[in-house]
Amino acid sequence: MSELKEYPRRDSGRSSNSATNDKIKGLERDQLEAGISPLVADLPPDPDAHLSAGERATIDRRLLWKLDLALIPWLCVLYLLSFLDRTNIGNAKIVGLQQSLGSTGHPLSAGAYNAALSIFFVSYSLFEPLTNVLLKRLTPKLFIPIIMVLWGLIMTLMGFSYNWSGLMAARWFLGLAEAGLFPGVNYYLSCWYRRSEFGIRAAIFFSAAAVSGSFGGLLAAAIEKMVGLGGRPGWAWIFILEGILTVLFGLASFWAVQNFPDKATFLSEVDRARVIRRLKMDQQSSAEHEEFKMQYVTSALKDYKMWLGMMIYMGCDMPLYAFSLFLPTIISQMGYTATKAQLLTVPPYACAAVLTITVGYIADRTRQRGLCNIFVSLIGIAGFAILLGSEKPHIKYAGTFLGALGIYPCISNTISWVSNNIEGVYKRGVVLGFVIGWGNLNGIVSSNIYRTGPKFTAGHSTVMIYMIVCLLGGSIAMRTLLVRENKKRLTGQRDHWTRGMSHREAEKLGDKRPDFIYTL
């Protein structure tokens, strides 16, 4: 790959189109179409310049393997605990939560229970846009363990709720404490990997949510047998034990979570240079230090990709929470006992985890994240159509498989898609915070649409509308606009944006640089 030390200036008398056509000829054009810019300034010295292409490829594979082992497994465990702690209220509901926390002789009403679900998403969503700025300033090694310990303690205390007010307070603070993990980790991982490598890692990370659905059902089925121990009901022990587990992992995270690449202690100085170099060759500067300025927030708010990303993400995130919070209820309404209902939640999540990782791999290899969203969303729409149209329990259960398969892969794929197309340390963090925060705010909707069973007509219809209009429609719109913009950049119609600029000045434009080619 060629390395130009200065950004080509446009004042040489040549036409913009002519300069662009020269720039994208041959190998350079192939690189641009793959989303890799040959116009990279201030690269760290290449420690492997003296090696052959085969030797360099071997070193690169070893470096990726080292990063994967140090980052991915632990972060997956943390997100598994996070998702388990926010959705285990659905498991607690079918083993007596409403009966215990209601007034004398009267269980909690459906409205009161749904309010307890909804209040989590209010605090969770309001604070998510702020959390990536805090993550960058405090460093991941401090920020992630601190919020984990906090939400683990809150989860434990939720098991000692004696009335609806106590449950509401605990759910509010749980949302506040958990707000930083999902957007933070996705942003954090995007600062380590190339754009064509990020999708599979984000998918593996998010598949922990599907695994938590499986694990949560199995764990709840076992823990609920502790009813009466210490004078607490079985549902309370679900909260207490899972909360203590989170605190322990949070404390361990002070040693297990790594900082950003430029400060990572598990890498040698040479390996840190390799990581930063490979990111800059991929048009990314997010691994390096950058001072926060309000212009990054303004730039994010003016970017149509953020607003379309918010639309797409709400189209899969609201169905996700509806599915996670109410699948045990849906299954129990089909006539299964509490324990069997817990266990029957496991297979749909397991299948969803496999497809999530598969789609992440395919999207990385093809760089067609929009098409992946479109095709996968159709599976989910078909699943909820079955749930809506059938009266037979076993057919409805089959519909839950298709529903899970059509929701879970789109979550991580959408995050990867948005992240791939936003460049700049703080801008990317702000955009991801808004996209994920807005999507989670729609969890309020999912908390209030499954009221009347066992058919759940209003709930399934609302989920279908979200998936058709927001997920499917938004993905089609985003891909169409990105295809159009890439054509303009490849034919030189955006070159005037950097006319007369040095390479350093042009690099600060982030994804507004004419040579930044969007991932479709």
XYZ file of C-alpha atoms in Angstrom:
520
model
C 0.000 0.000 0.000
C 1.363 3.399 -0.917
C 1.904 5.928 1.846
C 1.622 9.591 0.894
C 3.144 12.012 3.360
C 1.073 14.986 2.237
C -2.548 15.244 1.241
C -2.740 16.018 -2.511
C -3.516 19.686 -3.001
C -6.172 20.725 -5.529
C -4.598 24.039 -6.659
C -2.231 22.583 -9.270
C -4.480 23.537 -12.176
C -5.703 19.997 -12.795
C -9.419 19.283 -12.634
C -10.800 17.681 -9.488
C -12.094 14.696 -11.445
C -8.753 14.134 -13.133
C -6.892 14.122 -9.827
C -9.409 11.727 -8.330
C -9.256 9.369 -11.285
C -5.474 9.216 -10.927
C -5.807 8.630 -7.198
C -8.134 5.641 -7.471
C -6.449 3.791 -10.309
C -5.342 0.201 -9.903
C -4.515 -0.969 -6.402
C -5.470 2.349 -4.834
C -8.981 2.112 -6.249
C -9.320 -1.421 -4.899
C -8.232 -0.155 -1.499
C -10.714 2.686 -1.544
C -13.575 0.397 -2.508
C -12.598 -1.873 0.391
C -12.752 1.113 2.734
C -8.953 1.436 3.129
C -7.371 4.777 2.362
C -3.885 5.035 0.877
C -3.768 8.639 2.074
C -2.519 8.247 5.634
C -0.419 10.795 7.480
C 1.832 10.450 10.483
C 2.004 6.669 10.475
C 4.129 5.113 13.219
C 7.325 3.558 11.844
C 6.663 0.101 10.433
C 8.531 -2.406 12.647
C 7.985 -5.129 10.041
C 9.137 -3.242 6.951
C 12.053 -5.635 6.445
C 9.852 -8.751 6.416
C 8.220 -10.551 3.520
C 4.472 -10.337 2.883
C 3.965 -13.843 4.284
C 5.899 -13.049 7.460
C 3.953 -9.818 7.939
C 0.659 -11.677 7.532
C 1.720 -14.212 10.163
C 2.613 -11.454 12.628
C -0.713 -9.733 11.931
C -2.665 -12.934 12.639
C -0.777 -13.454 15.883
C -1.452 -9.862 16.909
C -5.188 -10.245 16.238
C -5.269 -13.470 18.221
C -3.537 -11.721 21.131
C -6.082 -8.892 21.034
C -9.002 -11.304 20.845
C -7.871 -13.339 23.833
C -7.187 -10.250 25.944
C -10.414 -8.391 25.111
C -13.311 -10.482 23.867
C -13.897 -13.308 26.410
C -13.982 -11.070 29.466
C -16.160 -8.428 27.820
C -18.614 -11.130 26.729
C -18.939 -12.292 30.332
C -19.576 -8.732 31.481
C -22.336 -8.188 28.944
C -23.871 -11.554 29.761
C -24.151 -10.388 33.373
C -25.501 -7.003 32.289
C -28.257 -8.430 30.130
C -29.051 -11.087 32.709
C -29.487 -8.447 35.409
C -31.784 -6.216 33.369
C -34.067 -8.991 32.053
C -34.237 -11.424 34.984
C -37.334 -9.580 36.187
C -39.180 -11.482 33.455
C -38.081 -14.762 35.047
C -38.953 -13.456 38.515
C -42.447 -12.514 37.368
C -43.515 -16.071 36.589
C -42.380 -17.349 40.014
C -44.333 -14.917 42.185
C -42.840 -11.409 42.011
C -46.194 -9.705 41.509
C -47.865 -11.663 44.303
C -45.122 -10.852 46.828
C -44.894 -7.115 46.156
C -48.587 -6.356 45.920
C -50.732 -5.059 48.743
C -52.378 -7.491 51.151
C -54.327 -10.032 49.158
C -53.769 -8.194 45.866
C -50.839 -8.792 43.474
C -49.161 -5.976 41.611
C -51.324 -4.860 38.704
C -50.093 -5.288 35.150
C -49.697 -1.510 34.968
C -47.515 -1.374 38.069
C -45.338 -4.223 36.818
C -44.949 -2.575 33.393
C -43.993 0.700 35.093
C -41.185 -1.134 36.887
C -39.972 -2.392 33.510
C -40.262 1.012 31.864
C -38.427 3.066 34.475
C -35.220 1.118 33.805
C -35.193 2.291 30.188
C -35.734 5.943 31.131
C -32.557 6.260 33.216
C -30.655 3.823 30.976
C -31.394 5.818 27.824
C -30.955 9.309 29.277
C -27.408 8.624 30.429
C -26.138 6.537 27.500
C -25.182 9.501 25.259
C -22.892 10.768 28.052
C -21.188 7.540 28.942
C -18.720 7.239 26.043
C -17.293 10.656 26.873
C -16.789 9.467 30.470
C -15.285 6.210 29.237
C -12.725 8.078 27.159
C -11.840 10.518 29.943
C -11.728 8.031 32.846
C -10.274 5.160 30.742
C -11.994 1.761 30.374
C -9.889 0.239 33.164
C -11.630 2.455 35.722
C -15.000 3.226 34.183
C -16.200 -0.310 33.363
C -15.349 -1.943 36.736
C -16.874 0.955 38.706
C -20.239 0.816 36.955
C -20.278 -2.992 37.264
C -19.802 -2.944 41.014
C -22.514 -0.295 41.319
C -25.144 -2.150 39.323
C -24.263 -5.450 41.019
C -24.946 -3.886 44.412
C -28.223 -2.415 43.157
C -29.239 -5.801 41.729
C -28.539 -7.468 45.066
C -30.584 -4.890 46.948
C -33.478 -5.422 44.540
C -33.850 -8.858 46.107
C -34.755 -7.113 49.365
C -37.613 -5.100 47.874
C -40.773 -5.370 49.962
C -43.089 -3.218 47.879
C -43.581 -1.635 44.477
C -41.816 1.615 45.462
C -38.639 -0.256 46.409
C -38.702 -2.159 43.123
C -39.162 1.066 41.154
C -36.233 2.777 42.894
C -33.956 -0.218 42.306
C -34.876 -0.442 38.621
C -34.205 3.291 38.117
C -30.717 3.118 39.588
C -30.007 -0.169 37.799
C -30.627 1.566 34.468
C -28.407 4.478 35.496
C -25.512 2.201 36.464
C -25.781 -0.123 33.440
C -26.012 2.709 30.901
C -22.288 2.804 30.180
C -21.532 -0.824 29.369
C -23.085 -1.622 25.984
C -22.319 1.635 24.126
C -18.988 1.839 25.930
C -17.770 -1.609 24.976
C -18.879 -1.278 21.349
C -17.060 2.041 21.103
C -14.054 0.571 22.909
C -13.819 -2.417 20.548
C -14.121 -0.140 17.515
C -10.907 1.541 18.718
C -9.006 -1.755 18.466
C -10.052 -3.372 15.191
C -10.236 -2.516 11.519
C -13.669 -1.864 10.109
C -13.700 -5.243 8.329
C -12.778 -6.980 11.617
C -15.137 -5.223 13.991
C -18.426 -6.846 12.993
C -17.596 -10.399 14.044
C -16.199 -9.164 17.371
C -19.276 -7.024 18.041
C -21.432 -10.033 17.133
C -19.563 -12.343 19.490
C -19.841 -9.721 22.232
C -23.556 -9.222 21.678
C -24.208 -12.952 21.387
C -23.630 -12.939 25.139
C -27.112 -11.370 25.348
C -28.603 -14.379 23.593
C -26.555 -16.718 25.771
C -27.781 -14.821 28.838
C -31.323 -15.533 27.712
C -30.510 -19.232 27.671
C -28.444 -19.094 30.842
C -31.006 -16.910 32.592
C -33.780 -19.418 32.058
C -31.663 -22.296 33.345
C -30.350 -20.296 36.305
C -33.787 -19.010 37.281
C -35.211 -22.528 37.117
C -32.569 -23.624 39.650
C -32.534 -20.545 41.917
C -36.295 -20.363 42.362
C -36.041 -23.644 44.299
C -34.418 -21.616 47.103
C -37.833 -20.273 48.079
C -38.069 -19.630 51.835
C -34.302 -19.605 52.438
C -33.480 -16.668 54.722
C -37.135 -15.752 54.724
C -36.965 -14.549 51.113
C -39.082 -15.877 48.213
C -37.531 -17.675 45.237
C -37.737 -14.645 42.940
C -35.703 -12.574 45.436
C -32.845 -15.064 45.324
C -32.697 -14.656 41.535
C -31.837 -10.976 42.108
C -29.560 -11.495 45.125
C -27.328 -14.235 43.744
C -27.028 -12.732 40.286
C -26.214 -9.347 41.833
C -23.449 -10.791 44.022
C -22.004 -12.543 40.975
C -21.874 -9.220 39.110
C -20.081 -7.489 42.011
C -17.400 -10.181 42.059
C -16.792 -9.876 38.334
C -16.781 -6.092 38.642
C -13.998 -6.212 41.221
C -12.014 -8.622 39.047
C -12.439 -6.224 36.105
C -10.058 -3.709 37.704
C -7.341 -6.147 36.618
C -8.965 -7.822 33.604
C -10.159 -4.807 31.553
C -7.526 -3.185 29.324
C -7.067 0.459 28.351
C -7.058 1.902 24.810
C -4.322 0.707 22.394
C -1.915 3.597 22.968
C -1.846 2.832 26.728
C -2.450 -0.943 26.793
C -0.009 -2.614 29.179
C -0.532 -6.147 27.862
C 1.092 -5.122 24.554
C 4.752 -4.425 23.917
C 5.749 -1.058 22.499
C 6.182 -2.684 19.086
C 2.729 -4.275 19.204
C 1.131 -0.979 20.251
C 2.726 0.655 17.197
C 1.389 -2.181 15.025
C -2.157 -1.743 16.326
C -2.161 2.033 15.839
C -0.558 1.712 12.407
C -3.099 -0.830 11.122
C -5.961 1.377 12.386
C -4.619 4.498 10.681
C -4.200 2.530 7.460
C -7.907 1.743 7.824
C -8.799 5.454 8.058
C -9.176 5.356 11.843
C -7.636 7.674 14.417
C -9.745 6.488 17.339
C -6.920 4.647 19.038
C -5.065 7.860 19.831
C -5.562 10.728 22.236
C -7.867 13.572 21.280
C -9.068 16.508 23.360
C -12.825 16.793 23.800
C -14.525 19.707 22.037
C -18.209 20.526 21.698
C -17.773 20.626 17.919
C -17.671 16.821 17.966
C -21.147 16.743 19.507
C -22.376 19.317 16.976
C -20.873 17.321 14.120
C -22.640 14.176 15.349
C -25.995 15.947 15.605
C -25.678 17.234 12.029
C -24.847 13.804 10.581
C -27.797 12.075 8.904
C -26.140 8.704 9.534
C -26.698 9.149 13.263
C -30.414 9.852 12.850
C -30.933 6.967 10.427
C -28.902 4.742 12.746
C -31.231 5.706 15.608
C -34.228 4.747 13.473
C -32.753 1.389 12.463
C -31.623 0.552 15.972
C -35.018 1.287 17.515
C -36.443 -1.103 14.930
C -34.520 -4.013 16.401
C -33.964 -2.898 20.004
C -37.615 -2.476 20.977
C -38.415 -5.994 19.665
C -35.336 -7.284 21.485
C -36.597 -6.124 24.868
C -40.135 -7.226 24.142
C -38.751 -10.658 23.359
C -36.442 -10.873 26.352
C -38.893 -9.541 28.905
C -41.942 -11.456 27.788
C -40.784 -14.723 26.222
C -41.184 -16.596 29.562
C -44.687 -15.157 29.917
C -45.586 -16.015 26.321
C -44.469 -19.603 26.847
C -46.220 -19.947 30.206
C -49.407 -18.555 28.625
C -49.177 -21.436 26.151
C -49.930 -23.784 29.030
C -46.486 -24.748 30.346
C -45.555 -24.796 34.032
C -43.208 -22.209 35.500
C -40.093 -24.406 35.474
C -40.753 -25.821 32.016
C -41.494 -22.325 30.721
C -38.076 -21.191 32.009
C -36.340 -24.086 30.244
C -38.221 -23.608 26.968
C -36.803 -20.082 26.679
C -33.336 -21.564 26.126
C -33.450 -22.956 22.513
C -34.567 -19.746 20.710
C -31.754 -17.776 22.355
C -29.170 -20.435 21.535
C -30.146 -20.406 17.854
C -30.064 -16.599 17.828
C -26.533 -16.584 19.253
C -25.287 -18.833 16.443
C -26.885 -16.709 13.708
C -25.626 -13.474 15.305
C -22.024 -14.635 15.001
C -22.623 -16.036 11.502
C -24.059 -12.741 10.258
C -21.170 -10.842 11.857
C -18.701 -13.006 9.940
C -20.563 -12.668 6.629
C -20.957 -8.900 6.996
C -17.235 -8.464 7.681
C -16.257 -10.510 4.641
C -18.741 -8.951 2.224
C -18.876 -5.436 3.738
C -22.606 -5.552 3.024
C -23.997 -4.829 6.473
C -27.114 -3.178 5.060
C -28.091 -6.224 3.012
C -27.522 -8.441 6.057
C -29.922 -6.259 8.065
C -32.518 -6.372 5.304
C -32.536 -10.142 4.846
C -32.337 -10.991 8.549
C -35.159 -8.582 9.421
C -37.451 -10.472 7.039
C -36.945 -13.614 9.143
C -38.048 -11.777 12.277
C -41.063 -10.241 10.569
C -42.151 -13.723 9.463
C -41.742 -14.996 13.030
C -43.966 -12.362 14.568
C -46.497 -12.861 11.771
C -46.712 -16.512 12.872
C -47.124 -15.471 16.514
C -49.840 -13.070 15.479
C -51.721 -15.387 13.154
C -51.589 -18.790 14.835
C -53.589 -20.166 17.743
C -51.593 -23.402 18.087
C -49.009 -23.370 20.922
C -46.330 -25.355 19.123
C -46.569 -23.242 15.970
C -46.338 -20.104 18.115
C -43.256 -21.545 19.778
C -41.723 -22.045 16.321
C -42.511 -18.385 15.657
C -40.416 -17.382 18.673
C -37.394 -19.020 17.009
C -37.838 -16.947 13.851
C -38.462 -13.847 15.964
C -35.179 -14.305 17.845
C -33.291 -15.093 14.627
C -34.583 -11.885 13.047
C -33.796 -9.599 15.981
C -30.495 -10.523 17.623
C -28.160 -10.424 14.571
C -29.463 -6.967 13.595
C -28.444 -5.441 16.941
C -24.709 -6.045 16.618
C -24.762 -5.608 12.837
C -26.392 -2.180 13.132
C -23.890 -1.059 15.771
C -21.026 -2.248 13.551
C -22.533 -0.511 10.528
C -22.890 2.825 12.295
C -19.446 2.542 13.896
C -17.786 1.691 10.559
C -19.110 4.894 9.016
C -18.289 7.398 11.770
C -14.682 8.500 12.188
C -13.221 10.582 15.011
C -12.578 9.636 18.631
C -15.334 11.598 20.315
C -17.730 11.867 17.390
C -18.010 8.092 17.139
C -18.536 7.829 20.873
C -21.290 10.454 20.837
C -23.038 8.920 17.820
C -23.029 5.430 19.330
C -24.333 6.847 22.599
C -27.279 8.528 20.867
C -28.058 5.553 18.630
C -28.002 3.026 21.453
C -29.659 5.379 23.942
C -32.566 6.126 21.624
C -33.000 2.450 20.822
C -33.117 1.565 24.499
C -35.580 4.366 25.235
C -37.989 2.426 23.054
C -37.771 -0.319 25.640
C -40.496 1.701 27.360
C -42.763 0.727 24.482
C -41.871 -2.957 24.767
C -42.629 -2.830 28.486
C -46.197 -1.746 27.900
C -47.498 -3.582 24.851
C -47.840 -7.156 26.149
C -50.847 -6.728 28.409
C -53.567 -9.137 27.311
C -52.615 -12.766 26.602
C -52.377 -15.388 25.427
C -52.673 -14.017 21.859
C -50.885 -10.687 22.550
C -52.288 -9.099 19.388
C -51.270 -5.529 20.276
C -47.762 -6.577 21.300
C -46.933 -8.660 18.247
C -48.474 -6.072 15.892
C -46.400 -3.265 17.406
C -43.205 -5.288 17.100
C -43.979 -6.024 13.439
C -44.557 -2.333 12.700
C -41.215 -1.429 14.299
C -39.398 -4.102 12.310
C -41.046 -3.274 8.971
C -40.875 0.530 9.146
C -37.760 1.211 11.215
C -35.476 -1.805 10.825
C -36.267 -2.866 7.255
C -37.221 0.550 5.908
C -34.391 2.368 7.699
C -31.790 -0.137 6.489
C -32.936 0.270 2.885
C -32.794 4.070 3.189
C -29.340 4.081 4.826
C -27.832 1.753 2.252
C -29.318 3.726 -0.649
C -27.856 7.006 0.631
C -24.431 5.485 1.326
C -24.243 3.931 -2.155
C -25.031 7.328 -3.664
C -22.415 9.088 -1.520
C -19.700 6.524 -2.299
C -20.264 7.013 -6.027
C -19.808 10.766 -5.617
C -16.580 10.274 -3.673
C -15.129 7.754 -6.101
C -15.830 10.028 -9.066
C -14.249 13.078 -7.417
C -17.425 15.056 -6.735
C -16.382 15.615 -3.095
C -12.713 16.480 -3.676
C -13.394 20.198 -3.281
C -13.972 19.615 0.439
C -10.200 19.319 0.952
C -8.922 21.684 -1.725
C -5.835 23.481 -0.416
C -5.690 21.478 2.832
C -2.652 19.738 4.248
C -3.056 16.057 5.027
C -3.222 16.841 8.743
C -6.077 19.287 8.176
C -7.925 16.836 5.928
C -7.528 13.998 8.423
C -9.429 16.029 11.029
C -12.505 15.896 8.797
C -12.942 12.242 9.808
C -15.630 10.534 7.724
C -16.163 13.792 5.796
C -12.849 13.244 4.000
C -13.438 12.576 0.293
C -11.300 9.434 0.431
C -13.324 7.915 3.301
C -15.448 5.235 1.629
C -18.526 4.103 3.538
C -19.252 0.506 4.426
C -22.510 -0.530 2.792
